[in-house]
Tab-separated table of C-alpha atoms in Angstrom:
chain	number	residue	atom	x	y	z
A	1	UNK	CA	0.000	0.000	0.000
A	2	UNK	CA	1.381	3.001	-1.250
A	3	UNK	CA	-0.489	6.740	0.555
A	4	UNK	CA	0.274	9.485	-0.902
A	5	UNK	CA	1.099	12.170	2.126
A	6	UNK	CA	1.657	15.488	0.001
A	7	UNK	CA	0.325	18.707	2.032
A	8	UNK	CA	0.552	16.790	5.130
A	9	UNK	CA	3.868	17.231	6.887
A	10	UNK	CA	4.245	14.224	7.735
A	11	UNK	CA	7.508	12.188	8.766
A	12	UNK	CA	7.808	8.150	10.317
A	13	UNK	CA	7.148	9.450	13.547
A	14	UNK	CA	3.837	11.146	12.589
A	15	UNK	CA	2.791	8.549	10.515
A	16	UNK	CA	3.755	5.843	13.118
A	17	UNK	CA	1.526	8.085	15.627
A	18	UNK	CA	-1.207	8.522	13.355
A	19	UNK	CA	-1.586	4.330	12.696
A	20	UNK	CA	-1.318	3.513	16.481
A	21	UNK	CA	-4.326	5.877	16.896
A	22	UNK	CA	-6.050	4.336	14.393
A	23	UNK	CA	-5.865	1.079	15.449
A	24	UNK	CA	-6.142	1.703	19.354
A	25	UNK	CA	-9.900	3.614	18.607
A	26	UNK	CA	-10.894	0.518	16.729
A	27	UNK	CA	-13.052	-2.047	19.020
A	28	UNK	CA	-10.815	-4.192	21.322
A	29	UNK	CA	-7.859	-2.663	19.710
A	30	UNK	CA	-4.317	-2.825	21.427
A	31	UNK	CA	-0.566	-2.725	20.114
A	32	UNK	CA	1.122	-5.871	20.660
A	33	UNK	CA	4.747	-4.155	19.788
A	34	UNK	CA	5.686	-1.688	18.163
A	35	UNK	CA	9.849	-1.055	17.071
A	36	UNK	CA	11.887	1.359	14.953
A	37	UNK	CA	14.932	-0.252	12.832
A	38	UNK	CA	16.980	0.622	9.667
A	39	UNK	CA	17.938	-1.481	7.042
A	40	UNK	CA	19.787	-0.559	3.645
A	41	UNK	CA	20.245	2.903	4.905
A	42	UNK	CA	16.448	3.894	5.520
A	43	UNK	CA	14.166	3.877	8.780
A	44	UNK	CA	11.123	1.642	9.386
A	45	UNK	CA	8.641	1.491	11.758
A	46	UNK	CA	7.307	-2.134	12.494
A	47	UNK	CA	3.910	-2.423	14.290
A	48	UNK	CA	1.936	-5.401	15.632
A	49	UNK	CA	-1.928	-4.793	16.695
A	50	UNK	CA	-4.870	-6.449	17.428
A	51	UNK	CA	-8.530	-5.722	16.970
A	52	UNK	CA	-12.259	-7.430	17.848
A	53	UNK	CA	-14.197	-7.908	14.553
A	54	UNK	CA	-17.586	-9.855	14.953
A	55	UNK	CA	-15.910	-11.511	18.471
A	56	UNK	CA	-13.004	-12.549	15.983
A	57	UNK	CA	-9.550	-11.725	16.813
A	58	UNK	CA	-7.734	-10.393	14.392
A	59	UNK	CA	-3.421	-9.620	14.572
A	60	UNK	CA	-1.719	-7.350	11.983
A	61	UNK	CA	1.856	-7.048	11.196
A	62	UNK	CA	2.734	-3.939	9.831
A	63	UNK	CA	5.745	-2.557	8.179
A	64	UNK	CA	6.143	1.626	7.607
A	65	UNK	CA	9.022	3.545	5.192
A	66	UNK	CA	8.421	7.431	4.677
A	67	UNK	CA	10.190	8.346	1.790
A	68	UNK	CA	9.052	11.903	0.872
A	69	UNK	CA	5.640	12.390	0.420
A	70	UNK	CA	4.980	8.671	0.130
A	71	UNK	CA	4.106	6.257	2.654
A	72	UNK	CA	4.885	3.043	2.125
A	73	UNK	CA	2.865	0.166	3.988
């Protein structure tokens, strides 16, 4: 997934910020773990979360690069 960020301002740390909310104010949501690392010269974010759907767990595994104005999921 590929979100285009022009006119926003925004850097890893916003947009790392900005996804936690997101999935925190979703029913039965939580962060599992959530780490910064580098590799090949460029930052990352990693994030793990859960949500409730329907009484259904469900776990994500996220990866986030800001390159730009691009966001790269």
């Amino acid at each position: 997934l590929i979100q285009d960020l022009t006119g926003q301002n925004m850097n890893l740390d916003a947009f790392t910020e900005l996804s936690k909310t997101q999935m925190l104010s979703m029913p039965g949501g939580v962060v599992i773990e959530s780490k910064r690392d580098k590799k090949n010269g460029h930052d990352f974010h990693m994030l793990v979360s859960q949500i409730d759907v329907q009484g259904q767990k469900l776990k994500f595994k996220q990866y986030y690069w800001v390159m730009g104005t691009k966001a790269f999921v």
